[in-house]
PDB file of C-alpha atoms in Angstrom:
ATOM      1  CA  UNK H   1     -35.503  72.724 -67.621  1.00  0.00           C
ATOM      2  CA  UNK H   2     -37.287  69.331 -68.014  1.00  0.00           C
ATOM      3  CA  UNK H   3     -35.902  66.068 -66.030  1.00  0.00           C
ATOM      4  CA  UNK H   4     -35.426  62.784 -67.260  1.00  0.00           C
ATOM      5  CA  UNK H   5     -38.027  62.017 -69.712  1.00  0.00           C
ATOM      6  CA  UNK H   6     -39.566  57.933 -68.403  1.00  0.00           C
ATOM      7  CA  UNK H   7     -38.564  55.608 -71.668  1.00  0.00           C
ATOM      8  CA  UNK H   8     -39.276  52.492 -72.281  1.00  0.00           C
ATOM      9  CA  UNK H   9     -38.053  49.412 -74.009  1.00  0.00           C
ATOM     10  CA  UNK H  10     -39.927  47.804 -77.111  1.00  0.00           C
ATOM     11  CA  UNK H  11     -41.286  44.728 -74.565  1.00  0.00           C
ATOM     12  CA  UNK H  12     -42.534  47.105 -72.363  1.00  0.00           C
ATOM     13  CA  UNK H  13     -44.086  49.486 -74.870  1.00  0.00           C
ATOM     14  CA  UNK H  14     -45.564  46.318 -76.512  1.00  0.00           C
ATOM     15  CA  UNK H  15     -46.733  44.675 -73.258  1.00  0.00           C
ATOM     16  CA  UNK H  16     -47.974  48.370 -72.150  1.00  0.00           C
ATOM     17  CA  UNK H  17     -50.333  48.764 -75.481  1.00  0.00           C
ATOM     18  CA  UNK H  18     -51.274  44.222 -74.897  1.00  0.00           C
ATOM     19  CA  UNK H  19     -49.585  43.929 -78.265  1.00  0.00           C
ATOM     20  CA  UNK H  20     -46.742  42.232 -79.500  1.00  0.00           C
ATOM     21  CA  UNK H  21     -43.620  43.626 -79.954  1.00  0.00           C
ATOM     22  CA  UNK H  22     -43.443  43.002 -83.940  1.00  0.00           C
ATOM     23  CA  UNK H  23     -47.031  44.593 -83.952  1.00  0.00           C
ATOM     24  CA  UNK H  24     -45.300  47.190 -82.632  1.00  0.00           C
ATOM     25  CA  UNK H  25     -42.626  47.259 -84.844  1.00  0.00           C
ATOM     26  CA  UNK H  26     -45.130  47.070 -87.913  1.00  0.00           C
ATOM     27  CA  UNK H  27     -47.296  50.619 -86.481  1.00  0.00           C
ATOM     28  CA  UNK H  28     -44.123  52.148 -85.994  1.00  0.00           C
ATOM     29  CA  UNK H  29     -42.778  51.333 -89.719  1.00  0.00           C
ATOM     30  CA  UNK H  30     -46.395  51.792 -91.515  1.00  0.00           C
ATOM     31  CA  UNK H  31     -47.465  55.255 -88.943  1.00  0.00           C
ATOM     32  CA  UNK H  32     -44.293  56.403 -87.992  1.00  0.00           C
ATOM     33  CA  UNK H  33     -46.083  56.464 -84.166  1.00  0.00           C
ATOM     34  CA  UNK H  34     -44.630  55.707 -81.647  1.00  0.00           C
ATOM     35  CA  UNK H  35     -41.869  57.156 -82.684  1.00  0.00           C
ATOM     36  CA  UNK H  36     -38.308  55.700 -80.540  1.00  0.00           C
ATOM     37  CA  UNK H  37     -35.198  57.189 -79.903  1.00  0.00           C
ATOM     38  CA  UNK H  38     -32.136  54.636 -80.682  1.00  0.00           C
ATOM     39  CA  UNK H  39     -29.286  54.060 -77.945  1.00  0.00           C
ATOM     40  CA  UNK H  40     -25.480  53.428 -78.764  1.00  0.00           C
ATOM     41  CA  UNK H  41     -26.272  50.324 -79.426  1.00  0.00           C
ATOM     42  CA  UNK H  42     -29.470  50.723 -81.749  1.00  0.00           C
ATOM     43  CA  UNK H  43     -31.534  49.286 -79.821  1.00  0.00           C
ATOM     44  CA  UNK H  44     -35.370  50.943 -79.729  1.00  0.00           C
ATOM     45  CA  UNK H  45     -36.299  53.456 -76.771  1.00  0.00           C
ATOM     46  CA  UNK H  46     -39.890  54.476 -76.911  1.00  0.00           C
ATOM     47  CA  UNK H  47     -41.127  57.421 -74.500  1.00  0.00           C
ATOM     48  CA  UNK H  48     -43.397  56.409 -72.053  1.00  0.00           C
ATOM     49  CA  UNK H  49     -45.991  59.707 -72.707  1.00  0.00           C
ATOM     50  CA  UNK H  50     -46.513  58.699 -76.780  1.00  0.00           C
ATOM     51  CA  UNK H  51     -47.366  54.547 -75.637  1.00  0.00           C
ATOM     52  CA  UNK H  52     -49.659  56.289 -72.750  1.00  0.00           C
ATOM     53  CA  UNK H  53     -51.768  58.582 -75.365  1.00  0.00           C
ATOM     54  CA  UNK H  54     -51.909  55.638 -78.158  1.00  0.00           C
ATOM     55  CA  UNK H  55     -52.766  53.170 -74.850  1.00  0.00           C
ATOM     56  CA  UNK H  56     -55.449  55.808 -73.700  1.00  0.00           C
ATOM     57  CA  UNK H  57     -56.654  56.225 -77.560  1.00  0.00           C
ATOM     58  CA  UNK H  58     -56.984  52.336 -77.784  1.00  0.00           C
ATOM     59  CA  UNK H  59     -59.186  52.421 -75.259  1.00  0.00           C
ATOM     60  CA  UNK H  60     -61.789  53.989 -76.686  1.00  0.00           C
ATOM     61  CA  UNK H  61     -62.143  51.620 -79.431  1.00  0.00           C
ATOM     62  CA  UNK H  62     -60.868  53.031 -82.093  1.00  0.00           C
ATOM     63  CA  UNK H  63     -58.536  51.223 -85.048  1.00  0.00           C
ATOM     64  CA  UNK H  64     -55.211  51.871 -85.042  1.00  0.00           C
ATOM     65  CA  UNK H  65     -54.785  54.579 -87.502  1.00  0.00           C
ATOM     66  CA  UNK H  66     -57.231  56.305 -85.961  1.00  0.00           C
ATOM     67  CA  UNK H  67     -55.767  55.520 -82.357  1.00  0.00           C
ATOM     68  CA  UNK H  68     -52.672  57.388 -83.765  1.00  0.00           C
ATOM     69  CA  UNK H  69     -54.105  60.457 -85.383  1.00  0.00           C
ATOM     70  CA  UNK H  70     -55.647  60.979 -82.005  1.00  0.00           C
ATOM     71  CA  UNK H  71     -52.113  60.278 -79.682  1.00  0.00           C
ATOM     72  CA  UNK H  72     -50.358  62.932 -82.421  1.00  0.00           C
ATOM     73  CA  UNK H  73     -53.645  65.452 -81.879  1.00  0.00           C
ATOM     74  CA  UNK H  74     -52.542  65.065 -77.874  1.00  0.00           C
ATOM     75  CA  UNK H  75     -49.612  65.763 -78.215  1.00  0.00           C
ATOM     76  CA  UNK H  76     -49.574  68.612 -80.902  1.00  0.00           C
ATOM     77  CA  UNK H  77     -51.545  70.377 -78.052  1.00  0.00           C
ATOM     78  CA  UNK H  78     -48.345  71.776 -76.738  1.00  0.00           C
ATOM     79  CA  UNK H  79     -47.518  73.312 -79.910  1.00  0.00           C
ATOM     80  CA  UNK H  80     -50.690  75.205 -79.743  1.00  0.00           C
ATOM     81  CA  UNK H  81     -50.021  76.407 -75.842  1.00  0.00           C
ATOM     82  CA  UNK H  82     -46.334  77.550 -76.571  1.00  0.00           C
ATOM     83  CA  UNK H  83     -48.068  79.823 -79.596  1.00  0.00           C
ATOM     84  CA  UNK H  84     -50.579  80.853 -77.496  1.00  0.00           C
ATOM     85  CA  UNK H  85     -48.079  81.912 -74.789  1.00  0.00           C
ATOM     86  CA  UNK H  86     -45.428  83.590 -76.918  1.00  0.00           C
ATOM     87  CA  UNK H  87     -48.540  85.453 -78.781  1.00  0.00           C
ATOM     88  CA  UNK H  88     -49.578  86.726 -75.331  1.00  0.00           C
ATOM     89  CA  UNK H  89     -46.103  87.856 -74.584  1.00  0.00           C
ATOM     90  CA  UNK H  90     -46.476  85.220 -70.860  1.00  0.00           C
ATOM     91  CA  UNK H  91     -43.264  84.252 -70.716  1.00  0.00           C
ATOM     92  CA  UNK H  92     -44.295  81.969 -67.339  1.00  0.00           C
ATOM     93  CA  UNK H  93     -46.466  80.033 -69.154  1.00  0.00           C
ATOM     94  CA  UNK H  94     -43.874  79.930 -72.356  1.00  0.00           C
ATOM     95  CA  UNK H  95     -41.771  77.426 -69.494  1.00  0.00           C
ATOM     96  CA  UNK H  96     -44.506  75.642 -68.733  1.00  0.00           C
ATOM     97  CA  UNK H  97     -45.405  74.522 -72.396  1.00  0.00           C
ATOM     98  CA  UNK H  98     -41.862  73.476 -72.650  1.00  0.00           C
ATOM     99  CA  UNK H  99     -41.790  71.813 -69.251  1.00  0.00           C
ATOM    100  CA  UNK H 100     -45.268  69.865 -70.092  1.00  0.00           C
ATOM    101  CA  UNK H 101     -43.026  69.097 -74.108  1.00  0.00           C
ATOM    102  CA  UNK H 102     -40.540  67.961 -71.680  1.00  0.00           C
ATOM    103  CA  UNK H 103     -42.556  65.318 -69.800  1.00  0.00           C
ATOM    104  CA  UNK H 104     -43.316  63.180 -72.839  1.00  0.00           C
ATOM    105  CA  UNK H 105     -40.264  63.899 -75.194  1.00  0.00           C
ATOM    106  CA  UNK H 106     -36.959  64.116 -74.909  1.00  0.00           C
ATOM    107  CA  UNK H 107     -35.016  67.486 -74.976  1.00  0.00           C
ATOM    108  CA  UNK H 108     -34.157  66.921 -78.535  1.00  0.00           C
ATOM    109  CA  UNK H 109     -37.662  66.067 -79.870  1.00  0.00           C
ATOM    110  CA  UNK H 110     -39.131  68.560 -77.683  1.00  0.00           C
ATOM    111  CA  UNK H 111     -37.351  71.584 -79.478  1.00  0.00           C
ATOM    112  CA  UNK H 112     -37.839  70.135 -83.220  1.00  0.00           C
ATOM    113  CA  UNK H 113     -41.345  68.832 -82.663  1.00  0.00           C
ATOM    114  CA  UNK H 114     -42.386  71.950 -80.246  1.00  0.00           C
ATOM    115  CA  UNK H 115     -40.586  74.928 -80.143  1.00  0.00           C
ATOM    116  CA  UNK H 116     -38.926  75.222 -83.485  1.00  0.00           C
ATOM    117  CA  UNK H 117     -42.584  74.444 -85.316  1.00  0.00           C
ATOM    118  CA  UNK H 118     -43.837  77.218 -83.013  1.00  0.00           C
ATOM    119  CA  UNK H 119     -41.466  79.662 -84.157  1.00  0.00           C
ATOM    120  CA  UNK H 120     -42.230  78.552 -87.632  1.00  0.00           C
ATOM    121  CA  UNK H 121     -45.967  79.297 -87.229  1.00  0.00           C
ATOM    122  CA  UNK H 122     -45.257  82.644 -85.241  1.00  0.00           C
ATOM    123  CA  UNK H 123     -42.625  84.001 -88.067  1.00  0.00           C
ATOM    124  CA  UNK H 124     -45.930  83.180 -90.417  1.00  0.00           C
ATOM    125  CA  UNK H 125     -48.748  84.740 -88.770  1.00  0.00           C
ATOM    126  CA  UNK H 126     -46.510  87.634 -87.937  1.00  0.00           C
ATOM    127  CA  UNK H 127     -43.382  88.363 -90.137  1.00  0.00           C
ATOM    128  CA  UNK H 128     -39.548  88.168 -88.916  1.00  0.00           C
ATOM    129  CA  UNK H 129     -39.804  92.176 -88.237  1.00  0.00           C
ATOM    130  CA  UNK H 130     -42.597  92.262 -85.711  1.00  0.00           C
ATOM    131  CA  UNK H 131     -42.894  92.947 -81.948  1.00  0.00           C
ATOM    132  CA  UNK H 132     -44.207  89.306 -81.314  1.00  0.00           C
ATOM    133  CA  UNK H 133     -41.796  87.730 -83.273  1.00  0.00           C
ATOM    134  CA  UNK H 134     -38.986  89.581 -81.459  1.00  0.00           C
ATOM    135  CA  UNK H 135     -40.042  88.671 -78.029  1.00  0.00           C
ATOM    136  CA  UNK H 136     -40.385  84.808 -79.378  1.00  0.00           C
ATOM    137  CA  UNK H 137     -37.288  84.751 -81.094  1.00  0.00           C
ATOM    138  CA  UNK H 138     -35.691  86.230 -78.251  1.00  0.00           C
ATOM    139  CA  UNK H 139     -37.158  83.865 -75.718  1.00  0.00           C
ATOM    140  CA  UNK H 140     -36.317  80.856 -77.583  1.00  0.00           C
ATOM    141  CA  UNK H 141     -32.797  81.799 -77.960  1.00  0.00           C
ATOM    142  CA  UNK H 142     -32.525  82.281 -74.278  1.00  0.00           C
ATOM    143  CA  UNK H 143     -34.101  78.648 -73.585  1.00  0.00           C
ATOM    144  CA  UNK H 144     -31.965  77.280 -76.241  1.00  0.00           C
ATOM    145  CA  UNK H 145     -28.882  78.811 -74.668  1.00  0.00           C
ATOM    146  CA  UNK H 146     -29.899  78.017 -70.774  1.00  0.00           C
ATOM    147  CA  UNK H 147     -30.274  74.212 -72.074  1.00  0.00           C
ATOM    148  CA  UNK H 148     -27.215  74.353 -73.457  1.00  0.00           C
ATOM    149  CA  UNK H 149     -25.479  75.296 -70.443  1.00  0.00           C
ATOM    150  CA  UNK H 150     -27.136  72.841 -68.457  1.00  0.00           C
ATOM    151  CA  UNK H 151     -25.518  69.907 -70.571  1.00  0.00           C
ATOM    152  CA  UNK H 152     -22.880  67.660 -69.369  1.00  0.00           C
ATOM    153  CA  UNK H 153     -19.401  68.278 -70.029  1.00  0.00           C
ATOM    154  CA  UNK H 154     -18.157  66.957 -73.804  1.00  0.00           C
ATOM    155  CA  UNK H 155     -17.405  63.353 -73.223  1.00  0.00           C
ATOM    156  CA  UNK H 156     -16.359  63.234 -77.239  1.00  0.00           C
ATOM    157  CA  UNK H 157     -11.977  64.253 -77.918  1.00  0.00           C
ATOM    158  CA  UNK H 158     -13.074  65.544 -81.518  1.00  0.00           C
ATOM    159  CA  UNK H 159     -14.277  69.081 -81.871  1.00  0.00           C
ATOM    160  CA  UNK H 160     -16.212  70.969 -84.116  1.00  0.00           C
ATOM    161  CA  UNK H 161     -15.598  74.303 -85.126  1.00  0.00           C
ATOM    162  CA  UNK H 162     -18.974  76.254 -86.017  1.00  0.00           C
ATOM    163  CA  UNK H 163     -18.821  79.271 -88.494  1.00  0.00           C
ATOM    164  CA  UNK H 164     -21.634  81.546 -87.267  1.00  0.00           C
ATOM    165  CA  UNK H 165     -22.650  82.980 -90.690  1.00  0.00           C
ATOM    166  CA  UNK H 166     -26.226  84.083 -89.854  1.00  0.00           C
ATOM    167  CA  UNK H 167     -25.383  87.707 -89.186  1.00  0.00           C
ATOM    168  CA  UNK H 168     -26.373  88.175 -86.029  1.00  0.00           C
ATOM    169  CA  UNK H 169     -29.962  88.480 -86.233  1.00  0.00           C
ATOM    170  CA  UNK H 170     -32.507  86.565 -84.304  1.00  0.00           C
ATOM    171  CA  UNK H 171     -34.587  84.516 -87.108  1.00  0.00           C
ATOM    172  CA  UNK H 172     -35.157  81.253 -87.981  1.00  0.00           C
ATOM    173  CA  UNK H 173     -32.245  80.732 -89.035  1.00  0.00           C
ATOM    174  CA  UNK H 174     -29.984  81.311 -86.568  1.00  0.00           C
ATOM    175  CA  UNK H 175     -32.678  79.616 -84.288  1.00  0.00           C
ATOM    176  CA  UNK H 176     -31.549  76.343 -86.133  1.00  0.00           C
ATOM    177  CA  UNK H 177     -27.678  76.995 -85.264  1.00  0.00           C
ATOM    178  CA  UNK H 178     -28.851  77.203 -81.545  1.00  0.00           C
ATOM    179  CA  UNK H 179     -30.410  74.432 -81.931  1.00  0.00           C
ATOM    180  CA  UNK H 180     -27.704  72.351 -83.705  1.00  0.00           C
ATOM    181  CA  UNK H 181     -25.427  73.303 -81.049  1.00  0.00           C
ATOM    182  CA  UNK H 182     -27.580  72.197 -78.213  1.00  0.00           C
ATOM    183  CA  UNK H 183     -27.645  68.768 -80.053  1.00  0.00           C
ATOM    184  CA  UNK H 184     -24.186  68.547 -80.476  1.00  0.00           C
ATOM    185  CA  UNK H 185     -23.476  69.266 -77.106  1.00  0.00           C
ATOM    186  CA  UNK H 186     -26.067  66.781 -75.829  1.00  0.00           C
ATOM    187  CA  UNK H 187     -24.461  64.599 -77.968  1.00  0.00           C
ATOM    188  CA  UNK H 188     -20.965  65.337 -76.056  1.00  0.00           C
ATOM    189  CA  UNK H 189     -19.051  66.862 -78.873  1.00  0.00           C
ATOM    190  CA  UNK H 190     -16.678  69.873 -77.979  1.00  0.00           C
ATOM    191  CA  UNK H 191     -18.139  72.677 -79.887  1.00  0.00           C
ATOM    192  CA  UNK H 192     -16.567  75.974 -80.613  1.00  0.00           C
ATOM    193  CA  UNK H 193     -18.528  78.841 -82.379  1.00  0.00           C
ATOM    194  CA  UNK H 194     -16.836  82.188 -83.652  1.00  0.00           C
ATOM    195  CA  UNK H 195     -18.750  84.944 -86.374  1.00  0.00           C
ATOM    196  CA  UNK H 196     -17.343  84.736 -89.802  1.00  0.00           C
ATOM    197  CA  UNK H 197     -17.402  88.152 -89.403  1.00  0.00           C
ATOM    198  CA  UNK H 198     -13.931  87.940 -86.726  1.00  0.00           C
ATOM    199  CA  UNK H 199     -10.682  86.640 -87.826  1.00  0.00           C
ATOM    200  CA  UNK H 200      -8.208  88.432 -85.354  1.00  0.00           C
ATOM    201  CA  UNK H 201      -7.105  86.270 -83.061  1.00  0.00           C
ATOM    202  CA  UNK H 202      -8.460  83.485 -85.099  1.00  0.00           C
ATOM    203  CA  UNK H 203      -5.159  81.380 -85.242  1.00  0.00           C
ATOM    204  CA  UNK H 204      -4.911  81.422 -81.761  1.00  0.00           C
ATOM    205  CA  UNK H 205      -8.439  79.822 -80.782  1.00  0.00           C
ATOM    206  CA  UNK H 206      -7.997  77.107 -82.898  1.00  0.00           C
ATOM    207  CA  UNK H 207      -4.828  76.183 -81.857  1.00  0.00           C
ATOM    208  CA  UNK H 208      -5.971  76.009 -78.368  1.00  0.00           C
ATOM    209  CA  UNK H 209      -9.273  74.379 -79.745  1.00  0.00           C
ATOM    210  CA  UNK H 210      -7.600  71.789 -82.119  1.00  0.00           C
ATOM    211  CA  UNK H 211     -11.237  71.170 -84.635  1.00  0.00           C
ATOM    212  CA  UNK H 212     -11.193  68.225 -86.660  1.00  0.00           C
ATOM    213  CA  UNK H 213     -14.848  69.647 -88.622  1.00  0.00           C
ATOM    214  CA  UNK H 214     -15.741  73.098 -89.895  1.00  0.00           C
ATOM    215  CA  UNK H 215     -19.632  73.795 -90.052  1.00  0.00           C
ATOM    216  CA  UNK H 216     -20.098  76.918 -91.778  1.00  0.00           C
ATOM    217  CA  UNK H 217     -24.267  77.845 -90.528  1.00  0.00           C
ATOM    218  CA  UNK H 218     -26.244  80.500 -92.329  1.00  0.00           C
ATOM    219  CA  UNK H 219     -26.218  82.827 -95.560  1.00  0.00           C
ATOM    220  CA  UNK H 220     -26.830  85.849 -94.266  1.00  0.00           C
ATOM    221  CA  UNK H 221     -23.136  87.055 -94.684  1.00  0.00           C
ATOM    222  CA  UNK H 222     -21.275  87.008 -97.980  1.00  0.00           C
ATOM    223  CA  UNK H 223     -19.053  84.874 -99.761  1.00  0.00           C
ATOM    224  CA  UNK H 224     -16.451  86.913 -99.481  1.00  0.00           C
ATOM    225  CA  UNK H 225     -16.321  87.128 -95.538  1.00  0.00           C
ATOM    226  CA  UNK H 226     -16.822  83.412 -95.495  1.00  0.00           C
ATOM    227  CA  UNK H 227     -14.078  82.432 -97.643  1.00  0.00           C
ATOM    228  CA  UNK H 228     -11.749  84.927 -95.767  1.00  0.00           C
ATOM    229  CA  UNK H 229     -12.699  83.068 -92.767  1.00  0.00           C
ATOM    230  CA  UNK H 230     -12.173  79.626 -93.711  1.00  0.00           C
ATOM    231  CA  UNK H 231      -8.920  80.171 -95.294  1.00  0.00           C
ATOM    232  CA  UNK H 232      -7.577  81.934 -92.155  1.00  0.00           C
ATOM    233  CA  UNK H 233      -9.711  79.018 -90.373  1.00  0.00           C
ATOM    234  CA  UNK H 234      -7.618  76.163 -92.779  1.00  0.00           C
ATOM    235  CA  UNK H 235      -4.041  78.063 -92.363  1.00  0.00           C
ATOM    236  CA  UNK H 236      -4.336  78.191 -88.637  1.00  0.00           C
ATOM    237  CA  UNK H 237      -5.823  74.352 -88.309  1.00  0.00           C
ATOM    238  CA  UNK H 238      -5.048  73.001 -91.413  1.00  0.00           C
ATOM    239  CA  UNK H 239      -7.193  70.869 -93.904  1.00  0.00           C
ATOM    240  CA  UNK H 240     -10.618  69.948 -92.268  1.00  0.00           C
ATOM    241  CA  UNK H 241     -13.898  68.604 -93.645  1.00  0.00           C
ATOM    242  CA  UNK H 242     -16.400  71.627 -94.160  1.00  0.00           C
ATOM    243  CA  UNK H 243     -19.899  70.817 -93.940  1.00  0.00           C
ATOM    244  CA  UNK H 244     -22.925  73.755 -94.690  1.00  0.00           C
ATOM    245  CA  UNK H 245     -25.420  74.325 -92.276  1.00  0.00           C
ATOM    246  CA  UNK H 246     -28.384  76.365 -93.806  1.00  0.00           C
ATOM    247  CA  UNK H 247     -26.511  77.761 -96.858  1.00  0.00           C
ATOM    248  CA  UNK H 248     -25.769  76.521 -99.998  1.00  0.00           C
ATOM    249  CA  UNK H 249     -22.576  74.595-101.533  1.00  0.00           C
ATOM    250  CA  UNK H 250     -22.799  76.808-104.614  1.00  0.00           C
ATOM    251  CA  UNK H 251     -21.973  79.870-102.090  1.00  0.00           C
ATOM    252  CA  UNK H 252     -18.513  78.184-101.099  1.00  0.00           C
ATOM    253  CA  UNK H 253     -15.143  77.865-102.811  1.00  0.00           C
ATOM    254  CA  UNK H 254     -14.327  74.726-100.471  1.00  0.00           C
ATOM    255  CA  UNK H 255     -13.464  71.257-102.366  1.00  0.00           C
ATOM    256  CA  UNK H 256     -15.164  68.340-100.771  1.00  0.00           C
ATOM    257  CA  UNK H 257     -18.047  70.212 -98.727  1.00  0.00           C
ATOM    258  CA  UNK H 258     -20.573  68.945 -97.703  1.00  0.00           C
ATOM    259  CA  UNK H 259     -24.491  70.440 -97.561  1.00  0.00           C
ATOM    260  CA  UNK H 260     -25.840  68.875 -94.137  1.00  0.00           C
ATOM    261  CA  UNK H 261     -29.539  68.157 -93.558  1.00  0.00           C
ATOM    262  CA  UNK H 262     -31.828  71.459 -92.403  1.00  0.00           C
ATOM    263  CA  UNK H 263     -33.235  69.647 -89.520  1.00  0.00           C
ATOM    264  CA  UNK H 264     -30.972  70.504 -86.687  1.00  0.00           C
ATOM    265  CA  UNK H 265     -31.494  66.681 -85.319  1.00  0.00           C
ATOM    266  CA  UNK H 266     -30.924  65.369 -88.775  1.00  0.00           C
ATOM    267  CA  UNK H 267     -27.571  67.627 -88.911  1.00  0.00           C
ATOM    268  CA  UNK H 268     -26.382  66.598 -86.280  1.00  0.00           C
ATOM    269  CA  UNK H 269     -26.393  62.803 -86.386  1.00  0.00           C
ATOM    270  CA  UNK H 270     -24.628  63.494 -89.978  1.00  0.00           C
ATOM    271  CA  UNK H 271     -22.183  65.525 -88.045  1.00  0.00           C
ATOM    272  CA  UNK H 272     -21.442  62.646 -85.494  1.00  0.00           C
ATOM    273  CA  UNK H 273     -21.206  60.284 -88.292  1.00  0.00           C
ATOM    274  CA  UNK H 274     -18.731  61.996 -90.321  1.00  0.00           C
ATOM    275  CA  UNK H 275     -16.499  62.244 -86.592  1.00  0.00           C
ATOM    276  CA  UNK H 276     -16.756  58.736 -86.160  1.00  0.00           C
ATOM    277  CA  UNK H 277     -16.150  57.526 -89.548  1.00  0.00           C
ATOM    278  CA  UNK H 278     -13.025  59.772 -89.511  1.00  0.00           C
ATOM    279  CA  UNK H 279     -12.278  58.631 -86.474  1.00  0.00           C
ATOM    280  CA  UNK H 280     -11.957  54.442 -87.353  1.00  0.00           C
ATOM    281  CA  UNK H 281     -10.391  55.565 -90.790  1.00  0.00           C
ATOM    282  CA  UNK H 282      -7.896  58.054 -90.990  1.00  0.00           C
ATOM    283  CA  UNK H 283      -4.488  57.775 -89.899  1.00  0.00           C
ATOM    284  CA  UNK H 284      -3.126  59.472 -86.364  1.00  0.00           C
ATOM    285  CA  UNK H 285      -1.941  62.775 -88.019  1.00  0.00           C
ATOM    286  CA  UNK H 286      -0.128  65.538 -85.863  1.00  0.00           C
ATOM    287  CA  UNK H 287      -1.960  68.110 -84.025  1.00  0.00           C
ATOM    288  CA  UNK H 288      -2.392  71.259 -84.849  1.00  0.00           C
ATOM    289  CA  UNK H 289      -0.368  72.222 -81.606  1.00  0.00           C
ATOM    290  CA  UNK H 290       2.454  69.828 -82.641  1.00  0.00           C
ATOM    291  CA  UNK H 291       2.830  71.556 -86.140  1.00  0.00           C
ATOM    292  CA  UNK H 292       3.528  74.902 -84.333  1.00  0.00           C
ATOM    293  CA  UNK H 293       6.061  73.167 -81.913  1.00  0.00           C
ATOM    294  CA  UNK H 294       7.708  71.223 -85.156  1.00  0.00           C
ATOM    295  CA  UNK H 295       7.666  74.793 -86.953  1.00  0.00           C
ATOM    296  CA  UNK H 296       9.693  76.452 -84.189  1.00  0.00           C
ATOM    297  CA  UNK H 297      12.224  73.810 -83.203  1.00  0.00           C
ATOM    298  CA  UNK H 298      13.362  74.036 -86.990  1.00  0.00           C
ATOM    299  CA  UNK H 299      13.349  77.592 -86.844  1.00  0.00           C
ATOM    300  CA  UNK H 300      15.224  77.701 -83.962  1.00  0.00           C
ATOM    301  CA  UNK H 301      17.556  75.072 -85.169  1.00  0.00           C
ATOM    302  CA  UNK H 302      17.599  77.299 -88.592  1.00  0.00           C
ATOM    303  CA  UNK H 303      18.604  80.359 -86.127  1.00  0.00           C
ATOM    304  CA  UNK H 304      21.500  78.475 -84.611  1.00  0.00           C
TER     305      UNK H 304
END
């Protein structure tokens, strides 16, 4: 599913495209193109296939903001062979757009810039209830989902505790959560996601889990079910920060929460930042598996 997409630093993209590297800078800030990644330590990371079609644009003469409309025309080509795929019901060559997204973009960019706009324009042409957009959805779940699994193990101790309030259907919606999951696992958070819909048994995942965030993702299901589930979600693990995922903060009772951004990149990275900030802030507080040990050595004690 894709190998290691060929990056490169800002002196190489700059010495790549003969320019300098604030020139670079300067396209990037006034065209958003080339667009970089950002490491841990915020440094730039461009990918080698957007420098290669501005480069090859260049060379044909034209000015820079034409050079760029051109590079984005390239590379919006794979958009148009994923819909053309999916529309033919060719799952074979559904992969290979992906795998050719893949060569120039990371996985991340590759599903929002590729296959999530692709859904978007299939859902439009066709309607949510529609053979095509069945097959699609169902496809891009089952990428999502074999991407996921091919992730690292979590490298991150804090976990994240995903409310799954999209009902169960296929749309674009719960598209998104997949999505937002692969990130966060890319990303190497631990990531935990149960229906709204369930809460037997609920105390006992989350003590073996231990959360420290609660996204609640999707407004399909009602307020009712998802207030039921995060107070049997806050007795079990106690008081966490609850962020919204594709549903709005008017349609939960929960002090404090937080609406997160739709884009599933963009959601994530808020995600991260709320762990981390948590992380260098707040004080060592006991587990959630130390409460229940502290709970029944005093009833015990009580007992005796």
């Amino acid at each position: 599913m894709g190998g290691h997409v060929r990056t490169l630093k800002t002196s190489e993209a700059a010495q790549m495209l003969n320019v300098s590297p604030n020139t670079l800078r300067a396209w990037e800030r006034r065209f958003g193109y080339p667009k970089p990644a950002r490491t841990a330590g915020q440094h730039r990371m461009y990918t080698f296939g957007e420098v290669a079609a501005l480069r090859d644009a260049l060379k044909e003469g034209l000015s820079i903001s034409s050079a760029v409309s051109r590079a984005q025309e390239s590379l919006q080509a794979d958009t148009q062979m994923l819909t053309g795929a999916l529309n033919a019901y060719e799952l074979t060559r559904a992969d290979a757009a992906m795998a050719a997204a893949l060569a120039l973009r990371t996985v991340d960019r590759a599903v929002e810039e590729v296959l999530l706009p692709s859904l978007v324009e299939l859902a439009g042409q066709h309607g949510e209830d529609s053979a095509p957009w069945s097959f699609s959805a169902q496809w891009a779940q089952d990428w999502l989902r074999r991407a996921q699994r091919m992730t690292p193990p979590p490298t991150r101790r804090m976990g994240i505790l995903i409310g799954d309030a999209t009902g169960g259907r296929i749309d674009l919606q719960d598209l998104h959560l997949r999505a937002l999951e692969l990130f966060l696992a890319r990303a190497g958070a631990r990531i935990i996601t149960l229906p709204v819909s369930g809460v037997a048994g609920l105390g006992e995942a989350l003590a073996a889990f231990r959360p420290d965030l609660v996204v609640v993702a999707g407004g399909s299901e009602s307020d009712e079910l998802v207030a039921r589930w995060a107070y049997r979600a806050r007795v079990s693990a106690g008081t966490l920060p609850v962020t919204l995922f594709h549903r709005s903060t008017s349609r939960v009772r929960t002090t404090g929460s937080q609406a997160l951004s739709i884009s599933p990149s963009a959601a994530h990275r808020e995600i991260l930042a709320l762990l981390d900030s948590a992380a260098r802030t707040e004080a060592p507080s006991l587990s959630t598996v130390d409460l229940y040990a502290a709970r029944e050595a005093l009833q015990e004690r009580n007992a005796s």
